Amino acid sequence: MALYRRLDPERMPHHVAIIMDGNGRWAGKRSLKRFLGHQKGADAVQYIVETCSRIGLPWLTLYAFSLENNLKRPRTEVNFLMMLLRTYLNNNVQRMNDNNVRIRYIGRTEELPGEVRERMQWAEEATVRNTGTTLTLALNYGSRSEIVDAVRRIAAEVKAGKLQPGDINEQDIDRNLYTAYMPDPDLLIRTSGEMRISNYLLWQIAYTEILVTDRLWPDYRGIHLLEAIEEYQRRERRFGGLNTGTESDDVSSLPDRQLVL
Ligand code: FPP
């Protein structure tokens, strides 16, 4: 893995989040049914999970099924995605254990069908002792509803007299989000070219580097993740501060050309 050796081990991201998009287009381009695109998408999930495990990435969070998918897609497609998830878990828990991968979930998972929840719980328990990559699947997930759920919990704490409204701070929001157990993503990747966040981890990506690739999700492989990490390492993260090595700008000293721009 020549590309892996080029990466700076000191500046690896800790948490990569991915919006997996383009399954339908992948199938459409081949005159296949959308279902087949999703199936290939599920295969791509496992390739990427295993790459993350191999490179020692501690956190991977995948947008597998949004609240909007659940409400707006035809029932037959939603049912297929649910079946695919169950099959994915059945077929891959052994490989997750071989790769030291732990699986967890975020989203309104209590609204998913019982047989899916049962498989999810089984997979979560079967991998709970793994200490390598934590794979989080966002399922029936929407970021705004996550924030609503957090606000409800905080309101309950206030009502119970455990918290004063004036004392509510960012940590209180953080610890009430579904993602309380993980750090914020360092890198967000979206496949298949759309420049949208689609209600994904809105609070958590405040300082995340965003990378959009035209590649469709079923074609996404470990090498593309490594390329994305290389691009991430080329960028300088500022967290709202100044570029390192630059002085605070005195606008009057800028050359005219820059002022016009
Ligand atoms: C978008 O493709 C993709 C999804 C609906 C979510 C991702 C789902 C998978 C990768 C399949 C199964 C996942 C697991 C974890 C087993 P799209 O249908 O929106 O594509 P399009 O925009 O090209 O139509």
mmCIF file of C-alpha atoms and ligand atoms in Angstrom:
data_model
loop_
_atom_site.group_PDB
_atom_site.id
_atom_site.type_symbol
_atom_site.label_atom_id
_atom_site.label_comp_id
_atom_site.label_asym_id
_atom_site.label_seq_id
_atom_site.Cartn_x
_atom_site.Cartn_y
_atom_site.Cartn_z
ATOM 1 C CA MET A 1 0.000 0.000 0.000
ATOM 2 C CA ALA A 2 2.253 2.748 -1.328
ATOM 3 C CA LEU A 3 -0.408 5.380 -0.703
ATOM 4 C CA TYR A 4 -0.807 4.326 2.925
ATOM 5 C CA ARG A 5 2.937 4.726 3.453
ATOM 6 C CA ARG A 6 2.737 8.288 2.100
ATOM 7 C CA LEU A 7 0.242 9.278 4.816
ATOM 8 C CA ASP A 8 1.495 11.104 7.891
ATOM 9 C CA PRO A 9 0.779 8.808 10.870
ATOM 10 C CA GLU A 10 0.782 11.851 13.151
ATOM 11 C CA ARG A 11 -2.102 13.465 11.289
ATOM 12 C CA MET A 12 -4.489 10.627 10.674
ATOM 13 C CA PRO A 13 -8.165 11.493 11.217
ATOM 14 C CA HIS A 14 -9.720 9.807 14.257
ATOM 15 C CA HIS A 15 -13.252 9.877 12.960
ATOM 16 C CA VAL A 16 -14.457 9.632 9.362
ATOM 17 C CA ALA A 17 -18.159 10.053 8.592
ATOM 18 C CA ILE A 18 -19.560 9.123 5.175
ATOM 19 C CA ILE A 19 -22.740 9.982 3.288
ATOM 20 C CA MET A 20 -23.021 6.934 1.037
ATOM 21 C CA ASP A 21 -24.855 8.178 -2.026
ATOM 22 C CA GLY A 22 -25.290 6.987 -5.594
ATOM 23 C CA ASN A 23 -26.507 3.399 -5.325
ATOM 24 C CA GLY A 24 -29.493 4.166 -7.552
ATOM 25 C CA ARG A 25 -27.383 5.968 -10.156
ATOM 26 C CA TRP A 26 -24.847 3.129 -10.164
ATOM 27 C CA ALA A 27 -27.659 0.707 -11.027
ATOM 28 C CA GLY A 28 -29.306 3.099 -13.514
ATOM 29 C CA LYS A 29 -26.072 3.472 -15.494
ATOM 30 C CA ARG A 30 -26.062 -0.298 -15.991
ATOM 31 C CA SER A 31 -29.796 -0.542 -16.670
ATOM 32 C CA LEU A 32 -30.157 -2.553 -13.485
ATOM 33 C CA LYS A 33 -32.800 -2.247 -10.781
ATOM 34 C CA ARG A 34 -32.039 0.142 -7.886
ATOM 35 C CA PHE A 35 -32.051 -2.838 -5.526
ATOM 36 C CA LEU A 36 -28.879 -4.150 -7.116
ATOM 37 C CA GLY A 37 -27.210 -0.800 -6.527
ATOM 38 C CA HIS A 38 -28.044 -1.068 -2.830
ATOM 39 C CA GLN A 39 -26.696 -4.602 -2.748
ATOM 40 C CA LYS A 40 -23.385 -3.478 -4.242
ATOM 41 C CA GLY A 41 -23.480 -0.582 -1.776
ATOM 42 C CA ALA A 42 -23.645 -3.044 1.100
ATOM 43 C CA ASP A 43 -20.564 -4.840 -0.301
ATOM 44 C CA ALA A 44 -18.747 -1.493 -0.432
ATOM 45 C CA VAL A 45 -19.604 -0.931 3.241
ATOM 46 C CA GLN A 46 -17.690 -4.038 4.213
ATOM 47 C CA TYR A 47 -14.637 -3.132 2.068
ATOM 48 C CA ILE A 48 -14.460 0.271 3.725
ATOM 49 C CA VAL A 49 -14.973 -1.095 7.233
ATOM 50 C CA GLU A 50 -12.080 -3.494 6.731
ATOM 51 C CA THR A 51 -9.816 -0.766 5.357
ATOM 52 C CA CYS A 52 -10.592 1.352 8.416
ATOM 53 C CA SER A 53 -9.738 -1.534 10.672
ATOM 54 C CA ARG A 54 -6.461 -2.159 8.803
ATOM 55 C CA ILE A 55 -5.315 1.467 9.048
ATOM 56 C CA GLY A 56 -6.350 1.719 12.703
ATOM 57 C CA LEU A 57 -9.092 4.330 12.288
ATOM 58 C CA PRO A 58 -10.970 4.361 15.617
ATOM 59 C CA TRP A 59 -14.317 5.789 14.437
ATOM 60 C CA LEU A 60 -16.301 5.297 11.235
ATOM 61 C CA THR A 61 -19.894 6.572 10.991
ATOM 62 C CA LEU A 62 -21.985 5.689 7.937
ATOM 63 C CA TYR A 63 -25.306 7.238 6.892
ATOM 64 C CA ALA A 64 -27.108 4.010 6.044
ATOM 65 C CA PHE A 65 -30.769 5.022 6.266
ATOM 66 C CA SER A 66 -32.207 8.460 6.911
ATOM 67 C CA LEU A 67 -35.557 9.410 8.421
ATOM 68 C CA GLU A 68 -36.318 10.976 5.040
ATOM 69 C CA ASN A 69 -35.472 7.674 3.250
ATOM 70 C CA ASN A 70 -37.943 5.973 5.562
ATOM 71 C CA LEU A 71 -40.727 8.471 4.919
ATOM 72 C CA LYS A 72 -40.210 9.259 1.242
ATOM 73 C CA ARG A 73 -39.025 6.090 -0.515
ATOM 74 C CA PRO A 74 -41.450 3.471 -1.848
ATOM 75 C CA ARG A 75 -42.292 0.799 0.753
ATOM 76 C CA THR A 76 -40.779 -1.921 -1.440
ATOM 77 C CA GLU A 77 -37.411 -0.129 -1.444
ATOM 78 C CA VAL A 78 -37.531 0.543 2.318
ATOM 79 C CA ASN A 79 -38.359 -3.125 2.929
ATOM 80 C CA PHE A 80 -35.478 -4.170 0.713
ATOM 81 C CA LEU A 81 -33.069 -1.896 2.587
ATOM 82 C CA MET A 82 -34.240 -3.411 5.889
ATOM 83 C CA MET A 83 -33.728 -6.912 4.529
ATOM 84 C CA LEU A 84 -30.292 -5.908 3.242
ATOM 85 C CA LEU A 85 -29.326 -4.592 6.647
ATOM 86 C CA ARG A 86 -30.323 -7.836 8.325
ATOM 87 C CA THR A 87 -28.409 -9.859 5.739
ATOM 88 C CA TYR A 88 -25.402 -7.568 6.088
ATOM 89 C CA LEU A 89 -25.342 -8.085 9.845
ATOM 90 C CA ASN A 90 -25.858 -11.852 9.568
ATOM 91 C CA ASN A 91 -23.068 -12.243 7.043
ATOM 92 C CA ASN A 92 -20.513 -9.862 8.478
ATOM 93 C CA VAL A 93 -20.471 -10.131 12.269
ATOM 94 C CA GLN A 94 -17.871 -12.904 12.082
ATOM 95 C CA ARG A 95 -15.670 -10.711 9.863
ATOM 96 C CA MET A 96 -16.181 -7.779 12.220
ATOM 97 C CA ASN A 97 -14.912 -9.943 15.052
ATOM 98 C CA ASP A 98 -11.941 -11.094 12.941
ATOM 99 C CA ASN A 99 -11.161 -7.417 12.270
ATOM 100 C CA ASN A 100 -11.753 -6.221 15.858
ATOM 101 C CA VAL A 101 -14.674 -4.016 14.722
ATOM 102 C CA ARG A 102 -17.431 -3.018 17.104
ATOM 103 C CA ILE A 103 -20.839 -2.043 15.716
ATOM 104 C CA ARG A 104 -23.165 0.577 17.183
ATOM 105 C CA TYR A 105 -26.120 2.615 15.907
ATOM 106 C CA ILE A 106 -27.500 6.135 16.028
ATOM 107 C CA GLY A 107 -30.995 7.289 15.050
ATOM 108 C CA ARG A 108 -34.582 6.635 16.006
ATOM 109 C CA THR A 109 -33.868 2.922 15.824
ATOM 110 C CA GLU A 110 -36.823 2.091 18.079
ATOM 111 C CA GLU A 111 -39.057 2.814 15.049
ATOM 112 C CA LEU A 112 -37.427 0.112 12.896
ATOM 113 C CA PRO A 113 -39.149 -3.275 12.401
ATOM 114 C CA GLY A 114 -38.754 -5.734 15.307
ATOM 115 C CA GLU A 115 -36.822 -8.370 13.349
ATOM 116 C CA VAL A 116 -34.302 -5.730 12.227
ATOM 117 C CA ARG A 117 -33.866 -4.425 15.785
ATOM 118 C CA GLU A 118 -33.344 -7.957 17.015
ATOM 119 C CA ARG A 119 -30.485 -8.521 14.509
ATOM 120 C CA MET A 120 -28.996 -5.118 15.319
ATOM 121 C CA GLN A 121 -28.917 -5.893 19.013
ATOM 122 C CA TRP A 122 -27.432 -9.325 18.337
ATOM 123 C CA ALA A 123 -24.622 -7.801 16.231
ATOM 124 C CA GLU A 124 -23.981 -5.068 18.794
ATOM 125 C CA GLU A 125 -23.679 -7.589 21.613
ATOM 126 C CA ALA A 126 -21.563 -9.969 19.533
ATOM 127 C CA THR A 127 -18.982 -7.235 18.826
ATOM 128 C CA VAL A 128 -19.125 -5.296 22.096
ATOM 129 C CA ARG A 129 -15.674 -6.402 23.246
ATOM 130 C CA ASN A 130 -13.866 -5.336 20.073
ATOM 131 C CA THR A 131 -11.483 -2.447 20.562
ATOM 132 C CA GLY A 132 -10.416 -1.520 17.011
ATOM 133 C CA THR A 133 -12.720 0.493 14.757
ATOM 134 C CA THR A 134 -16.161 1.425 16.064
ATOM 135 C CA LEU A 135 -18.524 1.284 13.100
ATOM 136 C CA THR A 136 -21.624 3.373 13.769
ATOM 137 C CA LEU A 137 -24.541 2.970 11.383
ATOM 138 C CA ALA A 138 -26.922 5.915 11.266
ATOM 139 C CA LEU A 139 -30.311 4.245 10.844
ATOM 140 C CA ASN A 140 -33.636 6.046 10.704
ATOM 141 C CA TYR A 141 -31.406 9.009 11.475
ATOM 142 C CA GLY A 142 -32.002 12.717 10.991
ATOM 143 C CA SER A 143 -29.827 15.349 12.602
ATOM 144 C CA ARG A 144 -32.623 17.805 13.352
ATOM 145 C CA SER A 145 -34.668 15.129 15.101
ATOM 146 C CA GLU A 146 -31.529 14.118 17.022
ATOM 147 C CA ILE A 147 -31.287 17.724 18.244
ATOM 148 C CA VAL A 148 -35.016 17.724 19.101
ATOM 149 C CA ASP A 149 -34.502 14.532 21.133
ATOM 150 C CA ALA A 150 -31.529 16.121 22.932
ATOM 151 C CA VAL A 151 -33.532 19.263 23.735
ATOM 152 C CA ARG A 152 -36.340 17.133 25.145
ATOM 153 C CA ARG A 153 -33.915 15.342 27.452
ATOM 154 C CA ILE A 154 -32.359 18.598 28.593
ATOM 155 C CA ALA A 155 -35.831 20.061 29.221
ATOM 156 C CA ALA A 156 -36.609 17.026 31.383
ATOM 157 C CA GLU A 157 -33.412 17.626 33.394
ATOM 158 C CA VAL A 158 -34.448 21.252 33.881
ATOM 159 C CA LYS A 159 -37.947 20.223 34.923
ATOM 160 C CA ALA A 160 -36.485 17.774 37.444
ATOM 161 C CA GLY A 161 -34.420 20.610 38.908
ATOM 162 C CA LYS A 162 -31.093 18.954 37.912
ATOM 163 C CA LEU A 163 -30.055 21.773 35.581
ATOM 164 C CA GLN A 164 -30.628 25.538 35.509
ATOM 165 C CA PRO A 165 -31.564 27.025 32.077
ATOM 166 C CA GLY A 166 -28.767 29.579 32.386
ATOM 167 C CA ASP A 167 -26.211 26.826 32.984
ATOM 168 C CA ILE A 168 -26.952 24.894 29.777
ATOM 169 C CA ASN A 169 -23.789 24.754 27.695
ATOM 170 C CA GLU A 170 -22.361 22.989 24.628
ATOM 171 C CA GLN A 171 -21.320 19.961 26.677
ATOM 172 C CA ASP A 172 -24.933 19.505 27.790
ATOM 173 C CA ILE A 173 -25.991 19.348 24.133
ATOM 174 C CA ASP A 174 -23.086 16.997 23.273
ATOM 175 C CA ARG A 175 -23.844 14.529 26.023
ATOM 176 C CA ASN A 176 -27.518 14.349 25.023
ATOM 177 C CA LEU A 177 -26.918 13.660 21.328
ATOM 178 C CA TYR A 178 -26.955 10.062 20.051
ATOM 179 C CA THR A 179 -23.258 10.567 19.295
ATOM 180 C CA ALA A 180 -22.281 11.278 22.926
ATOM 181 C CA TYR A 181 -19.898 8.298 22.934
ATOM 182 C CA MET A 182 -17.767 9.432 19.995
ATOM 183 C CA PRO A 183 -15.588 12.428 19.087
ATOM 184 C CA ASP A 184 -16.760 14.822 16.352
ATOM 185 C CA PRO A 185 -15.823 13.730 12.811
ATOM 186 C CA ASP A 186 -12.526 15.067 11.429
ATOM 187 C CA LEU A 187 -13.479 14.244 7.860
ATOM 188 C CA LEU A 188 -16.887 13.976 6.167
ATOM 189 C CA ILE A 189 -16.971 12.288 2.763
ATOM 190 C CA ARG A 190 -19.967 12.380 0.431
ATOM 191 C CA THR A 191 -20.001 10.179 -2.634
ATOM 192 C CA SER A 192 -21.671 10.814 -6.007
ATOM 193 C CA GLY A 193 -21.159 14.527 -6.264
ATOM 194 C CA GLU A 194 -24.056 16.267 -4.507
ATOM 195 C CA MET A 195 -22.979 19.305 -2.476
ATOM 196 C CA ARG A 196 -25.380 18.710 0.394
ATOM 197 C CA ILE A 197 -25.234 17.651 4.024
ATOM 198 C CA SER A 198 -28.717 16.049 3.934
ATOM 199 C CA ASN A 199 -29.480 16.444 7.639
ATOM 200 C CA TYR A 200 -26.389 14.457 8.727
ATOM 201 C CA LEU A 201 -24.520 15.239 11.966
ATOM 202 C CA LEU A 202 -25.252 18.984 11.693
ATOM 203 C CA TRP A 203 -24.033 19.848 15.198
ATOM 204 C CA GLN A 204 -21.060 17.488 15.094
ATOM 205 C CA ILE A 205 -19.525 18.726 11.793
ATOM 206 C CA ALA A 206 -19.028 22.334 12.894
ATOM 207 C CA TYR A 207 -15.252 22.085 12.199
ATOM 208 C CA THR A 208 -15.134 18.948 10.055
ATOM 209 C CA GLU A 209 -13.296 18.921 6.728
ATOM 210 C CA ILE A 210 -15.755 18.087 3.935
ATOM 211 C CA LEU A 211 -14.823 16.189 0.814
ATOM 212 C CA VAL A 212 -17.247 15.443 -2.018
ATOM 213 C CA THR A 213 -16.277 12.895 -4.657
ATOM 214 C CA ASP A 214 -18.082 12.110 -7.920
ATOM 215 C CA ARG A 215 -17.467 8.403 -7.422
ATOM 216 C CA LEU A 216 -20.688 6.468 -6.767
ATOM 217 C CA TRP A 217 -20.848 4.602 -3.466
ATOM 218 C CA PRO A 218 -20.895 1.041 -4.889
ATOM 219 C CA ASP A 219 -17.546 1.842 -6.594
ATOM 220 C CA TYR A 220 -15.945 3.264 -3.434
ATOM 221 C CA ARG A 221 -12.999 1.219 -2.134
ATOM 222 C CA GLY A 222 -10.227 1.452 0.443
ATOM 223 C CA ILE A 223 -7.862 3.168 -1.998
ATOM 224 C CA HIS A 224 -10.372 6.005 -2.396
ATOM 225 C CA LEU A 225 -10.610 6.393 1.358
ATOM 226 C CA LEU A 226 -6.821 6.602 1.553
ATOM 227 C CA GLU A 227 -6.868 9.271 -1.193
ATOM 228 C CA ALA A 228 -9.466 11.178 0.812
ATOM 229 C CA ILE A 229 -7.257 11.004 3.904
ATOM 230 C CA GLU A 230 -4.302 12.228 1.835
ATOM 231 C CA GLU A 231 -6.396 15.219 0.730
ATOM 232 C CA TYR A 232 -7.438 15.779 4.355
ATOM 233 C CA GLN A 233 -3.790 15.847 5.393
ATOM 234 C CA ARG A 234 -3.056 18.475 2.737
ATOM 235 C CA ARG A 235 -5.590 20.795 4.320
ATOM 236 C CA GLU A 236 -4.842 22.932 7.301
ATOM 237 C CA ARG A 237 -7.458 22.845 10.007
ATOM 238 C CA ARG A 238 -8.004 26.165 11.739
ATOM 239 C CA PHE A 239 -10.959 25.586 14.093
ATOM 240 C CA GLY A 240 -11.953 29.227 13.625
ATOM 241 C CA GLY A 241 -8.441 30.553 14.311
ATOM 242 C CA LEU A 242 -5.865 32.074 11.968
ATOM 243 C CA ASN A 243 -3.566 30.258 9.544
ATOM 244 C CA THR A 244 -0.485 29.296 11.500
ATOM 245 C CA GLY A 245 2.426 31.541 10.614
ATOM 246 C CA THR A 246 0.303 34.494 9.474
ATOM 247 C CA GLU A 247 -0.140 37.772 11.273
ATOM 248 C CA SER A 248 -3.531 39.248 12.059
ATOM 249 C CA ASP A 249 -4.589 41.160 8.905
ATOM 250 C CA ASP A 250 -4.220 44.898 8.837
ATOM 251 C CA VAL A 251 -6.523 45.586 5.861
ATOM 252 C CA SER A 252 -4.894 48.936 5.087
ATOM 253 C CA SER A 253 -1.618 47.155 4.344
ATOM 254 C CA LEU A 254 -3.062 44.802 1.718
ATOM 255 C CA PRO A 255 -2.005 45.415 -1.901
ATOM 256 C CA ASP A 256 -4.791 47.014 -3.987
ATOM 257 C CA ARG A 257 -5.270 43.837 -6.034
ATOM 258 C CA GLN A 258 -6.342 41.920 -2.946
ATOM 259 C CA LEU A 259 -8.622 44.720 -1.792
ATOM 260 C CA VAL A 260 -10.459 44.678 -5.140
ATOM 261 C CA LEU A 261 -10.836 40.905 -4.883
HETATM 262 C C1 FPP B 1 -28.190 6.263 -1.378
HETATM 263 O O1 FPP B 1 -28.336 5.744 -2.648
HETATM 264 C C2 FPP B 1 -27.922 5.287 -0.394
HETATM 265 C C3 FPP B 1 -28.733 4.919 0.638
HETATM 266 C C4 FPP B 1 -30.179 4.768 0.608
HETATM 267 C C5 FPP B 1 -28.080 4.655 1.918
HETATM 268 C C6 FPP B 1 -26.941 3.702 1.883
HETATM 269 C C7 FPP B 1 -27.367 2.290 1.824
HETATM 270 C C8 FPP B 1 -26.520 1.282 1.526
HETATM 271 C C9 FPP B 1 -25.087 1.476 1.253
HETATM 272 C C10 FPP B 1 -27.044 -0.103 1.426
HETATM 273 C C11 FPP B 1 -27.041 -0.932 2.647
HETATM 274 C C12 FPP B 1 -26.264 -0.513 3.829
HETATM 275 C C13 FPP B 1 -25.919 -1.364 4.811
HETATM 276 C C14 FPP B 1 -25.207 -0.865 6.008
HETATM 277 C C15 FPP B 1 -26.202 -2.789 4.730
HETATM 278 P P1 FPP B 1 -29.502 6.356 -3.502
HETATM 279 O O2 FPP B 1 -30.526 5.305 -3.670
HETATM 280 O O3 FPP B 1 -29.987 7.630 -2.883
HETATM 281 O O4 FPP B 1 -28.743 6.649 -4.834
HETATM 282 P P2 FPP B 1 -29.190 7.706 -5.930
HETATM 283 O O5 FPP B 1 -29.115 9.078 -5.302
HETATM 284 O O6 FPP B 1 -28.176 7.506 -7.019
HETATM 285 O O7 FPP B 1 -30.585 7.337 -6.352
#
